[in-house]
Coordinates of C-alpha atoms in Angstrom, one line a residue:
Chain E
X264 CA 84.2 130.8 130.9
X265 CA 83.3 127.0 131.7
X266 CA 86.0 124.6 133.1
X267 CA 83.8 121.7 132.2
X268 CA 84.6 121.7 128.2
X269 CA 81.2 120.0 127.0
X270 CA 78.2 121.2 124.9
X271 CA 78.0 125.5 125.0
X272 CA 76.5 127.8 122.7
X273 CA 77.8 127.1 119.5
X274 CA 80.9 125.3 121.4
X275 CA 81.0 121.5 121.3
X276 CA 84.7 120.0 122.7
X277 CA 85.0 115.9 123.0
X278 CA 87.8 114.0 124.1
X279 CA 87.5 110.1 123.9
X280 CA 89.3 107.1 123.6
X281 CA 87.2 105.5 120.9
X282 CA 87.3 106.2 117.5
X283 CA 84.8 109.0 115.7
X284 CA 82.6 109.0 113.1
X285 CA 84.2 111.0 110.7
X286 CA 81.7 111.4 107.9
X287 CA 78.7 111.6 110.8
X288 CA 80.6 114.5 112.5
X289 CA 81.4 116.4 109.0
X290 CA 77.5 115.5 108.3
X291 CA 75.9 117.2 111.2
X292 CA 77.9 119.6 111.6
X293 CA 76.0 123.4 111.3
X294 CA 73.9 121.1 109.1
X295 CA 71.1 123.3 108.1
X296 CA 72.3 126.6 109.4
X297 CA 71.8 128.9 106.8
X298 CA 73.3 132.2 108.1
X299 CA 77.0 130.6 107.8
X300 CA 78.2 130.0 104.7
X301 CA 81.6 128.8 105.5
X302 CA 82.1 125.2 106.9
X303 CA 86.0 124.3 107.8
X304 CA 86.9 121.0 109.3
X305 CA 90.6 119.7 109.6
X306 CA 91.2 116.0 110.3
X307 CA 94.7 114.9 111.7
X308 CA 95.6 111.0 111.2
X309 CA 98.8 109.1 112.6
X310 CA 101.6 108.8 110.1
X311 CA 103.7 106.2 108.9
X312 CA 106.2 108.2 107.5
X313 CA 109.1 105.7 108.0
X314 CA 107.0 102.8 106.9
X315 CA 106.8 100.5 110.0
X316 CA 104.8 101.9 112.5
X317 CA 103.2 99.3 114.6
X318 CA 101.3 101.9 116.5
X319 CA 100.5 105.2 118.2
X320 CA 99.4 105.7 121.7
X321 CA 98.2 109.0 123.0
X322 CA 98.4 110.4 126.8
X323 CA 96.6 113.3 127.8
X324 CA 95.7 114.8 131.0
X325 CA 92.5 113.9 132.6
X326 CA 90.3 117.3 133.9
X327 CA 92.8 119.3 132.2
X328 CA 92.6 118.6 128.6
X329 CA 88.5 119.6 128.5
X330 CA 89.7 122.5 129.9
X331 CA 92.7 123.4 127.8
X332 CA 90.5 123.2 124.4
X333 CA 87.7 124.3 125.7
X334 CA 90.1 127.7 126.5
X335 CA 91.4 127.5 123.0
X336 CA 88.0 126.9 121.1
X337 CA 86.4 130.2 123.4
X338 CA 89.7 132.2 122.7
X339 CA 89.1 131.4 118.4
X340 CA 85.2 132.2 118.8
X341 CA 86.7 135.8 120.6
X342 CA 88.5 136.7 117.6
X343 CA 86.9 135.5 114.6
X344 CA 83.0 135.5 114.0
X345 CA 82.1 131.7 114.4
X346 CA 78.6 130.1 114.6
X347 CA 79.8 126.8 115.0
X348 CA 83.2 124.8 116.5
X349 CA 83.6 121.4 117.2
X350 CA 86.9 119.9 118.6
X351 CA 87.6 116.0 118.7
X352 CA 90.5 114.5 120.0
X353 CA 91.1 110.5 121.2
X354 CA 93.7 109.4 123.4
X355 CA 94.6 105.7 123.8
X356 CA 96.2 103.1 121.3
X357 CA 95.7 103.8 117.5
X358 CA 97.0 102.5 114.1
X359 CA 98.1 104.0 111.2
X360 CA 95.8 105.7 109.1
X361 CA 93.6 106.2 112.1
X362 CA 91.8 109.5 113.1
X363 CA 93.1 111.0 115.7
X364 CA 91.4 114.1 115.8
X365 CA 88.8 116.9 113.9
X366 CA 88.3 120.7 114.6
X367 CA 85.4 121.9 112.3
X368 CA 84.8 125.9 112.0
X369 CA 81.5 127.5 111.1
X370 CA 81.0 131.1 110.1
X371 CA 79.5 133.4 107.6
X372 CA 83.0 134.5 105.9
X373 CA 85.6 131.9 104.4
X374 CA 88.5 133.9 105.6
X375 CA 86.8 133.4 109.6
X376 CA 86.3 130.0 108.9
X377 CA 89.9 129.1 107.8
X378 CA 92.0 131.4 110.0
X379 CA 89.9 129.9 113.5
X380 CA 91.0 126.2 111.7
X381 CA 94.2 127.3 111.5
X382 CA 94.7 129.1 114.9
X383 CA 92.7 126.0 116.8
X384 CA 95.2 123.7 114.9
X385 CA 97.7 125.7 116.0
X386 CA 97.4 126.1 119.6
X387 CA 96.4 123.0 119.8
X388 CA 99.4 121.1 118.9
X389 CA 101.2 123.0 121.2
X390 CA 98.9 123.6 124.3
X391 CA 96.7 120.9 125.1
X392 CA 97.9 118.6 127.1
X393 CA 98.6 115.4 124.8
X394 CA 101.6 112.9 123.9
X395 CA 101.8 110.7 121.6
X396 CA 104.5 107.6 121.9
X397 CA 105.4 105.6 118.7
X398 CA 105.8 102.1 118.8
X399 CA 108.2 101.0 115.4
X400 CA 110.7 97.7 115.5
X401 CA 109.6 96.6 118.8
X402 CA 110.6 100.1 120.3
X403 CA 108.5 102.6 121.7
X404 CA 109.6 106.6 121.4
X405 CA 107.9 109.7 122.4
X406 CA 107.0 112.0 119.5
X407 CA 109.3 114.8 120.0
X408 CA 107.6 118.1 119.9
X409 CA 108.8 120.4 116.8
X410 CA 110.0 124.1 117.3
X411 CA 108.1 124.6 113.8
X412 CA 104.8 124.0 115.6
X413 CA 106.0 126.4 118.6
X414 CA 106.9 129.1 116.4
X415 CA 103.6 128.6 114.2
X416 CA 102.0 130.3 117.3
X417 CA 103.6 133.5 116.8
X418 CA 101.6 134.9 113.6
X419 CA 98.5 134.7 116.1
Chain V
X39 CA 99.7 118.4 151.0
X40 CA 99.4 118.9 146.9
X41 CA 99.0 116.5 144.0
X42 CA 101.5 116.1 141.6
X43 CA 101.4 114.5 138.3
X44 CA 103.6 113.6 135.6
X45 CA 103.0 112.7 132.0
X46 CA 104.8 111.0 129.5
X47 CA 108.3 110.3 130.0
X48 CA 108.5 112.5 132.8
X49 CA 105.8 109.7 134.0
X50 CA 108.2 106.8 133.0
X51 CA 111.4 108.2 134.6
X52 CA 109.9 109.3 138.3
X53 CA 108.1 105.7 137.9
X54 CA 104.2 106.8 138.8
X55 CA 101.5 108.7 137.9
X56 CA 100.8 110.7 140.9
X57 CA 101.6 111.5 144.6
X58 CA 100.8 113.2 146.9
X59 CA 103.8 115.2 148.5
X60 CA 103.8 117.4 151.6
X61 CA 105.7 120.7 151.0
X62 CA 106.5 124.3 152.1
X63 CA 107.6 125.1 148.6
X64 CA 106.9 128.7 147.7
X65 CA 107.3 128.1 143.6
X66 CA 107.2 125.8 141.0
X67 CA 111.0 125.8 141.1
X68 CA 111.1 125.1 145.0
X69 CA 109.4 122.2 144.7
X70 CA 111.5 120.7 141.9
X71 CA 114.4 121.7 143.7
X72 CA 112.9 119.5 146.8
X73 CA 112.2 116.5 144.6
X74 CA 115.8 116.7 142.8
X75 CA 117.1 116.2 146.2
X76 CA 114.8 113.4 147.3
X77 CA 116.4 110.9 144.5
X78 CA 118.6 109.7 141.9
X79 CA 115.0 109.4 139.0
X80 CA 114.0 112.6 140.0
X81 CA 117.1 114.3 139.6
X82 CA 116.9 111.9 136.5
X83 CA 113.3 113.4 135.2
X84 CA 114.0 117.4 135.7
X85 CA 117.6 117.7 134.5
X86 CA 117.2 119.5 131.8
X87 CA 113.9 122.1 133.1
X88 CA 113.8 123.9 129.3
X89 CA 112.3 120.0 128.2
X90 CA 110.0 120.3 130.7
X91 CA 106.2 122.5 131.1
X92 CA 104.3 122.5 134.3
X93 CA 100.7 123.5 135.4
X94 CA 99.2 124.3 138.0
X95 CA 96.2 123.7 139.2
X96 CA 95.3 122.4 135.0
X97 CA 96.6 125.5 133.9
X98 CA 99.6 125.7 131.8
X99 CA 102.1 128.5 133.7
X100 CA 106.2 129.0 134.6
X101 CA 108.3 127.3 136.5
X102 CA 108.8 130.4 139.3
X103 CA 104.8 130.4 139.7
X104 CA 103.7 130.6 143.0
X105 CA 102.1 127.8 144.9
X106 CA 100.7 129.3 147.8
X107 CA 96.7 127.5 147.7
X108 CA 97.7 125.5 144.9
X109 CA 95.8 121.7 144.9
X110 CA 97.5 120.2 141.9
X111 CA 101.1 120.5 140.0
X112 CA 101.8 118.8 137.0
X113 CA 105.1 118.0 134.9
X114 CA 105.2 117.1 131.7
X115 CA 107.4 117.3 128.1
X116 CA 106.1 119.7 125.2
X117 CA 102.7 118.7 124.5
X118 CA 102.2 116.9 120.7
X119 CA 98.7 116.8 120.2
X120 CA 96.7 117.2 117.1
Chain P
X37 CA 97.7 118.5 81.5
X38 CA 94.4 117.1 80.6
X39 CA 91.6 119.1 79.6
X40 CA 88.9 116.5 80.7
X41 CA 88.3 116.9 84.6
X42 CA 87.3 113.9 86.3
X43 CA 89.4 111.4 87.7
X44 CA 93.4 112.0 87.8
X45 CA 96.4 111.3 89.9
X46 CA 94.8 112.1 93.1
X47 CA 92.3 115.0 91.8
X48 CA 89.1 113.8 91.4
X49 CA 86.5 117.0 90.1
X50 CA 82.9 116.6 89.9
X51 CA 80.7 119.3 88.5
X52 CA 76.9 117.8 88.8
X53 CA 73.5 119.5 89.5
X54 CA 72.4 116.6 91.9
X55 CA 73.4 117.3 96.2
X56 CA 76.0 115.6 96.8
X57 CA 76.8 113.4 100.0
X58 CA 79.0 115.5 102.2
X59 CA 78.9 113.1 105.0
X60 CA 80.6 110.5 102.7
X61 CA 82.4 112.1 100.4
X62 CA 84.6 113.7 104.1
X63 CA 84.8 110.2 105.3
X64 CA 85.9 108.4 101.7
X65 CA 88.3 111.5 101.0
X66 CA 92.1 110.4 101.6
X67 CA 90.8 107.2 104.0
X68 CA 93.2 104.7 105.1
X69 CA 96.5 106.5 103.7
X70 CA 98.9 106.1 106.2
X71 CA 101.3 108.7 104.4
X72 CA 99.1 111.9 104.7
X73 CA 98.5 112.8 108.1
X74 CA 96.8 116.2 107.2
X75 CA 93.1 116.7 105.4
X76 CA 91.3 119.9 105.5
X77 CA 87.8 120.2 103.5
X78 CA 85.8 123.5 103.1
X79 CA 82.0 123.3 101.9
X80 CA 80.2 126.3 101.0
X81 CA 76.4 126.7 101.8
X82 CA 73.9 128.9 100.4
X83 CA 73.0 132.0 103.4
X84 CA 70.0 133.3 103.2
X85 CA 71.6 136.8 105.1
X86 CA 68.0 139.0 105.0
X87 CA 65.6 136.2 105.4
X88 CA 63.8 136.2 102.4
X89 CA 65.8 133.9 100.4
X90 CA 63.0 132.0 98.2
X91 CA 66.3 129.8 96.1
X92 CA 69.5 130.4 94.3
X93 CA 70.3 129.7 90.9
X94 CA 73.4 128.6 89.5
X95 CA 74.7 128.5 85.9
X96 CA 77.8 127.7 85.0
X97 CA 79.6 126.9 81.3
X98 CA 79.7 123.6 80.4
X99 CA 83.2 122.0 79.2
X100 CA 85.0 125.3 80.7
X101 CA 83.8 124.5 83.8
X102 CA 85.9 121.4 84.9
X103 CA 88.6 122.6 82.7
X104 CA 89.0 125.5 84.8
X105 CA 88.7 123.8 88.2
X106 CA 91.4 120.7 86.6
X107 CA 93.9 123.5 86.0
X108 CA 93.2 125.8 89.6
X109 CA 94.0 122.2 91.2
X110 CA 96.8 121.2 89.2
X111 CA 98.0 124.3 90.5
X112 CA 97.5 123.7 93.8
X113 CA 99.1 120.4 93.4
X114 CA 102.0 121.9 91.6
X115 CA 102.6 124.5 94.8
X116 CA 101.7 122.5 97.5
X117 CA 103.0 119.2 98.6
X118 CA 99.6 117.1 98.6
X119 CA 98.4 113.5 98.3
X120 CA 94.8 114.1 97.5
X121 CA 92.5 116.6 95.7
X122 CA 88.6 117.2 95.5
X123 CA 86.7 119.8 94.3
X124 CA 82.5 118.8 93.6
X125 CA 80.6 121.8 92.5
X126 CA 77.0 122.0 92.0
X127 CA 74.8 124.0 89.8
X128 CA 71.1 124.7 89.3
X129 CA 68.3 125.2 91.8
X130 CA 69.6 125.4 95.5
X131 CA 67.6 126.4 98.8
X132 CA 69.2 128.2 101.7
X133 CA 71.2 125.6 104.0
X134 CA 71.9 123.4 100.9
X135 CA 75.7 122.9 100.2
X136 CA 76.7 124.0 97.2
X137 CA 80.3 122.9 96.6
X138 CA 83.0 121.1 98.8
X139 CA 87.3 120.7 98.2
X140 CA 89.2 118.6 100.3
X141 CA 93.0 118.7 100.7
X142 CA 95.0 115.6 101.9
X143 CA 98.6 116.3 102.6
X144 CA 101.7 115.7 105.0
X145 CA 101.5 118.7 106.6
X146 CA 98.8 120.5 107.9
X147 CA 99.9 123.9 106.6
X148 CA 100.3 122.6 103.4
X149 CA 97.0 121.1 103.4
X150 CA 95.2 124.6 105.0
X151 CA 97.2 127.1 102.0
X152 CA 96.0 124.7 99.1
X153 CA 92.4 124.5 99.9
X154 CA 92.6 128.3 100.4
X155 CA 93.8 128.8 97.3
X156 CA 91.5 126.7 95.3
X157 CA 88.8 128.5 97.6
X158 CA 90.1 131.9 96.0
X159 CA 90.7 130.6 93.0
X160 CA 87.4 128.9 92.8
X161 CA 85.3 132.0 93.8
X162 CA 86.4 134.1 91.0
X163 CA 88.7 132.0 87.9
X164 CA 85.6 129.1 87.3
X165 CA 82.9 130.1 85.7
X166 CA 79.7 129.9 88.4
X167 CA 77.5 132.6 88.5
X168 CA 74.6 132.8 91.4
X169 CA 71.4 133.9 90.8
X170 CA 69.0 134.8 94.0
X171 CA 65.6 134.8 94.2
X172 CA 63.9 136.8 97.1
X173 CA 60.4 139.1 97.3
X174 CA 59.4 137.7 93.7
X175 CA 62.6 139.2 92.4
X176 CA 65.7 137.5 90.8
X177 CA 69.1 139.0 90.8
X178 CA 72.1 138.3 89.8
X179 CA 75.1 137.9 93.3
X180 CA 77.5 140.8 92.5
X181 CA 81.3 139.6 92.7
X182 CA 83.0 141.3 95.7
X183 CA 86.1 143.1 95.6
X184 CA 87.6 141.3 98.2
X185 CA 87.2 138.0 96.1
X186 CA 89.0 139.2 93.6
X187 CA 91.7 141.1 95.9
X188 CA 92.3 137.9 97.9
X189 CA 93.7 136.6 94.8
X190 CA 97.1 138.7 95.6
X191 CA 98.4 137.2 98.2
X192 CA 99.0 134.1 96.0
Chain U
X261 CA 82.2 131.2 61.8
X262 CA 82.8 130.8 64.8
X263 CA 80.5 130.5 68.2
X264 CA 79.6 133.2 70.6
X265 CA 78.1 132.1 73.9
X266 CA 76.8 134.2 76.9
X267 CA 76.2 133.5 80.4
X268 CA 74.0 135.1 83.2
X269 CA 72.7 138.7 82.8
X270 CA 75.1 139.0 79.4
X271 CA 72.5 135.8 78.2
X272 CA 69.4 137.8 79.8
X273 CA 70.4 141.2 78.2
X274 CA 71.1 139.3 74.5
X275 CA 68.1 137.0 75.0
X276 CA 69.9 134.1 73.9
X277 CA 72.6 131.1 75.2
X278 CA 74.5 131.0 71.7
X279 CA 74.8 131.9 68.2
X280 CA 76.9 131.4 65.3
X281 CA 78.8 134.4 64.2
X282 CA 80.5 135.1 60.8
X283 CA 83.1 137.4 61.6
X284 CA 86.5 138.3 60.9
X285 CA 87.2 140.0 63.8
X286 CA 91.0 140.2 64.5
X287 CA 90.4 140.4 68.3
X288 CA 87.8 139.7 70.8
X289 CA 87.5 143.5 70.7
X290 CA 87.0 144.2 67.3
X291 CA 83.7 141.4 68.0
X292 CA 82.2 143.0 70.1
X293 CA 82.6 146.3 68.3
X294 CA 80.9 144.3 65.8
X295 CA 78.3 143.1 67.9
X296 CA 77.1 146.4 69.3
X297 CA 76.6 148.0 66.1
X298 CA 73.9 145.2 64.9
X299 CA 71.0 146.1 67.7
X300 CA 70.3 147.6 70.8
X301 CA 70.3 144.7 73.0
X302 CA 73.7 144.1 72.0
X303 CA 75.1 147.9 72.5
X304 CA 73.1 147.4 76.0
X305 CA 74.6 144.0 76.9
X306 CA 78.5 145.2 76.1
X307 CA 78.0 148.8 77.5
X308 CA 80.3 148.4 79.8
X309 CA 83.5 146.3 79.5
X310 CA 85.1 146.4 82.6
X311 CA 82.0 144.6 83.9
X312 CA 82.9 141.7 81.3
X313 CA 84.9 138.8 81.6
X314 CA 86.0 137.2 78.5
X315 CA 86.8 133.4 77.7
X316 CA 88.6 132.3 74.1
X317 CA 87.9 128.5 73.9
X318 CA 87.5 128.4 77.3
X319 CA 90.6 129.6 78.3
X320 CA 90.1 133.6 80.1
X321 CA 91.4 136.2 78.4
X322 CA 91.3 139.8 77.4
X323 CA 89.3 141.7 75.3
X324 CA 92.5 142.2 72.9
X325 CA 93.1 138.6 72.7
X326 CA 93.0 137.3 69.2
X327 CA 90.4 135.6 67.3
X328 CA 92.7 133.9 64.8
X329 CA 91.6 130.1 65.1
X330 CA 89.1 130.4 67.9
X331 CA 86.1 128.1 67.5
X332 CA 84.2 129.3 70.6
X333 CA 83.9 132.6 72.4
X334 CA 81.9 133.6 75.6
X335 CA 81.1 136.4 77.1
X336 CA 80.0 136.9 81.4
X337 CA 80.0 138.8 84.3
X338 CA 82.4 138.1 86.8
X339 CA 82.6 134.5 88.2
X340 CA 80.4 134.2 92.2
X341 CA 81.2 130.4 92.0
X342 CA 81.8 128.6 96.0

């Protein structure tokens, strides 16, 4: 398996700090394929669940993060029969309402398409090496990680 | 000589990024026992180890992993990605 | 409940015979709301599986139609915590590669968002009234439900 | 009277989209018992019921649904919409 993350067959990983193009991404995206009948994508945006959020600002881990979902994307195409994944994910300052992320899934069953969404979700939240720190009242506060997503990796 | 890195608060509490440490350590828990005993914002940062997850070398792995030819240790919190 | 489709709280259903945008429709769907952090969309494309494919065909039943796909969403929306709905599904004169329908789910949490466009996938496949026609060799037939279709209906 | 529609290969086998039926049918059964004793294409198109799907106003239902009010019946194959 690559350590370099990047453009493989079939496997496209992408960690930034500027925003995506949403609606390009979804666009292209196994555009045209027509032996996968199944397209998935999940798009994860920062909350403002307590109403004054000023901002979100995400760490990750340089060299390792390419690596970590690049490992997680290969470990989904193992198990489920995928033409297609792509994994976004930004680091740096956002705002609510902002994009911070996409997974899209590609295969020629629904079921495939879904469960690898799911499992890349998944694993993701919990494995790749990311932290996200809340700015609200003039504070700032790590996001505390939740056992809910730990234990969502044990139906996998 | 190895690298290590923290992330996040662990980051904020030892006060930098990175450095470079010179160590005999055998495990991941040797080491942390080292840096405990070096200062007060170390012993500060790995109080409480079941907050903490380390890798080695980028990959995510346990505290009693081994660190013979290791180049790079990192400490972190539980990652909250996605 | 109403039985006219279209626009609602937060469901919006579109049954047309004209492609539409995918690319847009993912990046309009649930924008800017700072309360849902979670949006998963599936799009189904027509496979051309032996390699023959010459077009699909789809007919559906007029008036029933979006009544049926209203009341599988209002469903969805009655189960699953969600901000947003949207279901588009096409009919008529497809080529292979060409999407044929799309939902999108908008919700807090991701699970809830993944389960609810599942369901409406399951419910969609075999509760509204679609039926594919293939053309391949000179020859038209009619796509067979599968079993599985209507056994994944169980689990809800 | 009330109308009868068919979709996909129940359409092809009947040769037509709709037609007005005067009937008084109890039940969606009892119609199509009716049905297949006017012609051939009829007794060939409702052959087999468990290859049916029935709708009554364009709700679903089963082939012992009553007819009592209904304005519009329809007769198909299973749904292969998505």
């Amino acid at each position: 398996m690559s350590d370099q993350g990047g453009l493989r067959s079939g496997l496209r990983v992408v960690v930034q700090e500027a925003p995506f193009d949403f609606g390009a991404e979804a666009e292209r995206f196994a555009a045209g394929r027509t032996d996968l009948g199944a397209v998935v994508t999940f798009t994860g945006v920062v909350r403002d669940v307590a109403g004054g959020l000023e901002g979100m600002e995400i760490e990750h881990y340089p060299g390792m993060t390419e690596k970590a979902l690049t490992e997680i994307a290969s470990e989904a195409q193992a198990r489920w029969s995928l033409g297609e994944v792509l994994v976004i994910h930004r680091y740096g300052k956002m705002a609510a309402g902002d994009r911070i992320m996409m997974v899209a899934t590609a295969s020629a069953h629904r079921q495939h398409a879904f469960e690898a969404a799911e499992y890349l979700m998944d694993y993701l939240k919990s494995r790749a090496p990311f932290w996200k720190k809340e700015s609200a009242g003039g504070d700032q506060s790590w996001v505390a990680a939740k056992d809910e997503d730990e234990a969502a990796l044990d139906r996998w | 000589m190895i690298d290590v890195l923290y992330f996040a608060w662990v980051r904020e509490r030892i006060g930098l990024p990175k450095e470079k440490i010179e160590t005999s350590a055998a495990t991941v828990a040797a080491l942390v026992e080292e840096l405990k005993a070096r200062e007060e914002r170390y012993e500060a940062a790995f109080a409480d180890l079941s907050a903490l997850r380390v890798a080695v070398d980028q990959e995510l792995t346990d505290f009693d992993a081994p660190l013979a030819g290791a180049r790079e240790v990192a400490f972190f919190p539980p990652m909250t990605g996605g």
